[in-house]
Amino acid sequence: MILNLQLDGSSLDELTPSTVLELSYDLRSFTKDFASEAIQRPQPGEALVVLEQEAAIVQLGCPNSHVPRFVGSDWATTCHIVILKSSTHVAACHFTDASRLNHHFDELMKHFTRYCQTSECISVFILGGYSDESPFSEQSKMSMNIFRAIMSYMIHSSSEFHIQLCCCCEVNTSNKLPLFTGLAFDAQTQTVVPADLSLNFDPEFSLRSSRYLCRDKSVSEGLSVVYRPDLQIFYIEPFEIELHPYFKRISKAPDSLILNNLSTSPLAEPPGFAQAMRDKYSYALSHYPYLENVFKDGKGLKFAFLNGKWCRT
């Protein structure tokens, strides 16, 4: 349930971020102030970044020697980033698909509530989506569907949520483009900030982003929790991809072809998107089969945060 908003789920099809903001002065004020903030740009080694369909959970007050100062996600155009905060822990998750969101949110909560006090109210910060030319465009519809799926989950959940930031869809739009695509929790200031996290996609960005190519749908469509505070290890679970002839074409394709065929929002992608796609497919070609060349003996990859960088253990 959502404690600070009078929502019962009866009108979800008409719910928008703007109408949500109208229900709470504090939420509206915080979101307005957030929208005027300068984008933070953490240097390499200053942020733990989750990619699409990934989540991470960190302990508040954990020394910087164990985990970076920032935790969050980036490159959310139609996607949405959700940060959860309890009295002791913070979680970041990158949601990509409304149809699988309930399953992914359930998985996130299963892990996160292990570290929460019983019946503790969870603070929620949401950023993502945008409105381009009209509410009926594909980008706008995808953005709104993900937003409504997030709201629906929280309304019908037995957990108690308090929404503190709702910078989504039309609220996150400037000149028909996303106002922000990145969100991070700053452990130093104990609050969320708009962020450009593109210098912190390690470890193994191309490998992790190729997980959706996995032949096992339970893996490619599932949520991967890559960092948990009890282990203090960044863990990439083993998986195998399915190789296709078109991989080589994509690895050499021009930006325009990649943007128009592999993006849900070609006009809104960050500058490094096309190159990241080429790198991902090149990585898949050069490392296939993963279970022989990457995850040897079927073991996942483990990284510890040491001296300001992720080191293989």
Tab-separated table of N, CA and C in Angstrom, residues 142-222:
chain	number	residue	atom	x	y	z
A	142	MET	N	4.767	3.286	-23.755
A	142	MET	CA	5.648	2.373	-23.031
A	142	MET	C	6.045	2.970	-21.685
A	143	SER	N	6.392	4.256	-21.685
A	143	SER	CA	6.767	4.923	-20.442
A	143	SER	C	5.635	4.873	-19.426
A	144	MET	N	4.420	5.224	-19.884
A	144	MET	CA	3.281	5.275	-18.975
A	144	MET	C	2.890	3.891	-18.477
A	145	ASN	N	3.002	2.871	-19.330
A	145	ASN	CA	2.666	1.507	-18.902
A	145	ASN	C	3.586	1.030	-17.783
A	146	ILE	N	4.871	1.351	-17.892
A	146	ILE	CA	5.803	0.953	-16.838
A	146	ILE	C	5.497	1.717	-15.552
A	147	PHE	N	5.254	3.023	-15.670
A	147	PHE	CA	4.910	3.820	-14.487
A	147	PHE	C	3.672	3.257	-13.786
A	148	ARG	N	2.624	2.961	-14.551
A	148	ARG	CA	1.386	2.456	-13.940
A	148	ARG	C	1.583	1.073	-13.339
A	149	ALA	N	2.445	0.262	-13.943
A	149	ALA	CA	2.725	-1.058	-13.375
A	149	ALA	C	3.435	-0.927	-12.030
A	150	ILE	N	4.345	0.033	-11.914
A	150	ILE	CA	5.022	0.293	-10.635
A	150	ILE	C	4.009	0.729	-9.577
A	151	MET	N	3.144	1.662	-9.942
A	151	MET	CA	2.146	2.147	-9.003
A	151	MET	C	1.180	1.035	-8.600
A	152	SER	N	0.763	0.237	-9.575
A	152	SER	CA	-0.157	-0.866	-9.287
A	152	SER	C	0.456	-1.854	-8.304
A	153	TYR	N	1.736	-2.158	-8.517
A	153	TYR	CA	2.394	-3.101	-7.601
A	153	TYR	C	2.367	-2.560	-6.176
A	154	MET	N	2.714	-1.305	-6.004
A	154	MET	CA	2.784	-0.743	-4.656
A	154	MET	C	1.404	-0.616	-4.016
A	155	ILE	N	0.403	-0.278	-4.815
A	155	ILE	CA	-0.957	-0.157	-4.287
A	155	ILE	C	-1.440	-1.498	-3.736
A	156	HIS	N	-1.166	-2.561	-4.450
A	156	HIS	CA	-1.685	-3.880	-4.071
A	156	HIS	C	-0.741	-4.680	-3.185
A	157	SER	N	0.416	-4.141	-2.879
A	157	SER	CA	1.382	-4.840	-2.047
A	157	SER	C	0.989	-4.778	-0.576
A	158	SER	N	1.391	-5.787	0.175
A	158	SER	CA	1.172	-5.771	1.627
A	158	SER	C	2.237	-4.914	2.324
A	159	SER	N	3.328	-4.607	1.627
A	159	SER	CA	4.357	-3.731	2.192
A	159	SER	C	3.864	-2.283	2.187
A	160	GLU	N	4.445	-1.464	3.050
A	160	GLU	CA	4.063	-0.066	3.135
A	160	GLU	C	5.118	0.803	2.459
A	161	PHE	N	4.668	1.622	1.490
A	161	PHE	CA	5.566	2.462	0.718
A	161	PHE	C	5.233	3.937	0.935
A	162	HIS	N	6.260	4.753	0.911
A	162	HIS	CA	6.092	6.204	0.988
A	162	HIS	C	6.842	6.800	-0.198
A	163	ILE	N	6.112	7.301	-1.192
A	163	ILE	CA	6.740	7.848	-2.391
A	163	ILE	C	7.287	9.233	-2.087
A	164	GLN	N	8.583	9.414	-2.331
A	164	GLN	CA	9.214	10.701	-2.056
A	164	GLN	C	9.661	11.421	-3.318
A	165	LEU	N	9.803	10.676	-4.429
A	165	LEU	CA	10.144	11.296	-5.711
A	165	LEU	C	9.348	10.602	-6.805
A	166	CYS	N	8.734	11.407	-7.676
A	166	CYS	CA	7.993	10.863	-8.819
A	166	CYS	C	8.310	11.728	-10.041
A	167	CYS	N	9.505	11.536	-10.589
A	167	CYS	CA	9.965	12.299	-11.750
A	167	CYS	C	9.879	11.385	-12.968
A	168	CYS	N	8.677	11.227	-13.487
A	168	CYS	CA	8.417	10.228	-14.525
A	168	CYS	C	7.593	10.822	-15.665
A	169	CYS	N	7.757	10.199	-16.844
A	169	CYS	CA	6.917	10.499	-18.013
A	169	CYS	C	6.851	12.005	-18.279
A	170	GLU	N	5.650	12.599	-18.257
A	170	GLU	CA	5.538	14.020	-18.623
A	170	GLU	C	6.249	14.937	-17.628
A	171	VAL	N	6.403	14.480	-16.392
A	171	VAL	CA	7.120	15.278	-15.393
A	171	VAL	C	8.623	15.273	-15.680
A	172	ASN	N	9.097	14.217	-16.331
A	172	ASN	CA	10.519	14.058	-16.654
A	172	ASN	C	10.797	14.417	-18.111
A	173	THR	N	10.103	15.402	-18.630
A	173	THR	CA	10.221	15.767	-20.047
A	173	THR	C	10.581	17.230	-20.216
A	174	SER	N	11.525	17.474	-21.114
A	174	SER	CA	11.894	18.834	-21.490
A	174	SER	C	12.175	18.844	-22.993
A	175	ASN	N	11.440	19.646	-23.731
A	175	ASN	CA	11.600	19.719	-25.191
A	175	ASN	C	11.463	18.347	-25.856
A	176	LYS	N	10.477	17.583	-25.384
A	176	LYS	CA	10.124	16.272	-25.945
A	176	LYS	C	11.204	15.209	-25.734
A	177	LEU	N	12.114	15.452	-24.791
A	177	LEU	CA	13.175	14.503	-24.450
A	177	LEU	C	13.224	14.331	-22.933
A	178	PRO	N	13.824	13.227	-22.455
A	178	PRO	CA	13.914	13.056	-20.997
A	178	PRO	C	14.723	14.178	-20.348
A	179	LEU	N	14.208	14.690	-19.250
A	179	LEU	CA	14.950	15.670	-18.468
A	179	LEU	C	16.177	15.005	-17.847
A	180	PHE	N	15.962	13.810	-17.268
A	180	PHE	CA	17.048	13.008	-16.688
A	180	PHE	C	16.892	11.559	-17.143
A	181	THR	N	18.000	10.859	-17.293
A	181	THR	CA	17.946	9.415	-17.566
A	181	THR	C	18.642	8.605	-16.475
A	182	GLY	N	19.250	9.281	-15.500
A	182	GLY	CA	19.950	8.573	-14.440
A	182	GLY	C	19.544	9.045	-13.064
A	183	LEU	N	19.516	8.120	-12.115
A	183	LEU	CA	19.147	8.409	-10.726
A	183	LEU	C	20.089	7.647	-9.806
A	184	ALA	N	20.588	8.323	-8.769
A	184	ALA	CA	21.495	7.662	-7.827
A	184	ALA	C	21.205	8.115	-6.406
A	185	PHE	N	21.446	7.225	-5.475
A	185	PHE	CA	21.400	7.565	-4.057
A	185	PHE	C	22.816	7.905	-3.628
A	186	ASP	N	22.967	9.058	-2.992
A	186	ASP	CA	24.263	9.539	-2.527
A	186	ASP	C	24.394	9.213	-1.042
A	187	ALA	N	25.274	8.282	-0.715
A	187	ALA	CA	25.430	7.857	0.675
A	187	ALA	C	25.981	8.975	1.551
A	188	GLN	N	26.667	9.926	0.942
A	188	GLN	CA	27.261	11.030	1.715
A	188	GLN	C	26.201	12.020	2.171
A	189	THR	N	25.262	12.357	1.271
A	189	THR	CA	24.209	13.322	1.616
A	189	THR	C	22.910	12.645	2.036
A	190	GLN	N	22.848	11.308	1.869
A	190	GLN	CA	21.667	10.520	2.255
A	190	GLN	C	20.413	10.911	1.474
A	191	THR	N	20.592	11.260	0.210
A	191	THR	CA	19.437	11.586	-0.618
A	191	THR	C	19.710	11.172	-2.057
A	192	VAL	N	18.677	11.310	-2.909
A	192	VAL	CA	18.835	10.943	-4.313
A	192	VAL	C	19.204	12.168	-5.139
A	193	VAL	N	19.906	11.922	-6.247
A	193	VAL	CA	20.330	13.006	-7.136
A	193	VAL	C	20.160	12.554	-8.584
A	194	PRO	N	19.877	13.498	-9.508
A	194	PRO	CA	19.950	13.145	-10.925
A	194	PRO	C	21.407	12.901	-11.286
A	195	ALA	N	21.662	11.866	-12.079
A	195	ALA	CA	23.057	11.465	-12.261
A	195	ALA	C	23.363	10.984	-13.669
A	196	ASP	N	24.568	11.267	-14.092
A	196	ASP	CA	25.163	10.657	-15.285
A	196	ASP	C	26.185	9.656	-14.775
A	197	LEU	N	25.864	8.374	-14.888
A	197	LEU	CA	26.693	7.317	-14.318
A	197	LEU	C	27.501	6.563	-15.372
A	198	SER	N	27.649	7.175	-16.544
A	198	SER	CA	28.241	6.464	-17.680
A	198	SER	C	29.715	6.131	-17.497
A	199	LEU	N	30.385	6.725	-16.521
A	199	LEU	CA	31.782	6.386	-16.259
A	199	LEU	C	31.912	5.232	-15.271
A	200	ASN	N	30.775	4.648	-14.867
A	200	ASN	CA	30.797	3.641	-13.804
A	200	ASN	C	30.044	2.364	-14.171
A	201	PHE	N	30.080	1.971	-15.453
A	201	PHE	CA	29.353	0.770	-15.866
A	201	PHE	C	30.109	-0.523	-15.568
A	202	ASP	N	31.316	-0.445	-15.055
A	202	ASP	CA	32.047	-1.651	-14.640
A	202	ASP	C	31.358	-2.272	-13.426
A	203	PRO	N	31.552	-3.549	-13.161
A	203	PRO	CA	32.394	-4.467	-13.928
A	203	PRO	C	31.642	-5.149	-15.076
A	204	GLU	N	32.387	-5.496	-16.129
A	204	GLU	CA	31.899	-6.339	-17.238
A	204	GLU	C	30.598	-5.830	-17.849
A	205	PHE	N	30.623	-4.582	-18.308
A	205	PHE	CA	29.423	-3.963	-18.875
A	205	PHE	C	28.869	-4.757	-20.065
A	206	SER	N	29.715	-5.106	-21.024
A	206	SER	CA	29.232	-5.801	-22.228
A	206	SER	C	28.678	-7.181	-21.894
A	207	LEU	N	29.321	-7.885	-20.976
A	207	LEU	CA	28.832	-9.202	-20.562
A	207	LEU	C	27.470	-9.083	-19.898
A	208	ARG	N	27.339	-8.195	-18.931
A	208	ARG	CA	26.083	-8.053	-18.198
A	208	ARG	C	24.940	-7.611	-19.110
A	209	SER	N	25.239	-6.696	-20.033
A	209	SER	CA	24.179	-6.192	-20.899
A	209	SER	C	23.773	-7.199	-21.962
A	210	SER	N	24.541	-8.272	-22.120
A	210	SER	CA	24.168	-9.318	-23.084
A	210	SER	C	23.321	-10.421	-22.457
A	211	ARG	N	22.962	-10.257	-21.188
A	211	ARG	CA	22.208	-11.309	-20.500
A	211	ARG	C	20.856	-11.581	-21.149
A	212	TYR	N	20.262	-10.546	-21.772
A	212	TYR	CA	18.945	-10.756	-22.396
A	212	TYR	C	19.040	-11.625	-23.648
A	213	LEU	N	20.266	-11.915	-24.118
A	213	LEU	CA	20.461	-12.829	-25.249
A	213	LEU	C	20.490	-14.282	-24.800
A	214	CYS	N	20.345	-14.500	-23.499
A	214	CYS	CA	20.421	-15.852	-22.944
A	214	CYS	C	19.334	-16.746	-23.526
A	215	ARG	N	19.702	-17.998	-23.806
A	215	ARG	CA	18.736	-18.945	-24.371
A	215	ARG	C	17.695	-19.390	-23.342
A	216	ASP	N	18.031	-19.261	-22.049
A	216	ASP	CA	17.105	-19.626	-20.974
A	216	ASP	C	16.254	-18.404	-20.633
A	217	LYS	N	14.967	-18.439	-20.971
A	217	LYS	CA	14.095	-17.290	-20.774
A	217	LYS	C	13.958	-16.909	-19.301
A	218	SER	N	14.088	-17.878	-18.397
A	218	SER	CA	13.985	-17.556	-16.976
A	218	SER	C	15.138	-16.651	-16.544
A	219	VAL	N	16.239	-16.704	-17.291
A	219	VAL	CA	17.382	-15.835	-17.015
A	219	VAL	C	17.268	-14.532	-17.795
A	220	SER	N	17.010	-14.626	-19.097
A	220	SER	CA	16.966	-13.430	-19.943
A	220	SER	C	15.823	-12.496	-19.566
A	221	GLU	N	14.745	-13.040	-19.017
A	221	GLU	CA	13.599	-12.220	-18.647
A	221	GLU	C	13.476	-12.026	-17.138
A	222	GLY	N	14.449	-12.527	-16.382
A	222	GLY	CA	14.391	-12.422	-14.932
A	222	GLY	C	15.139	-11.209	-14.410
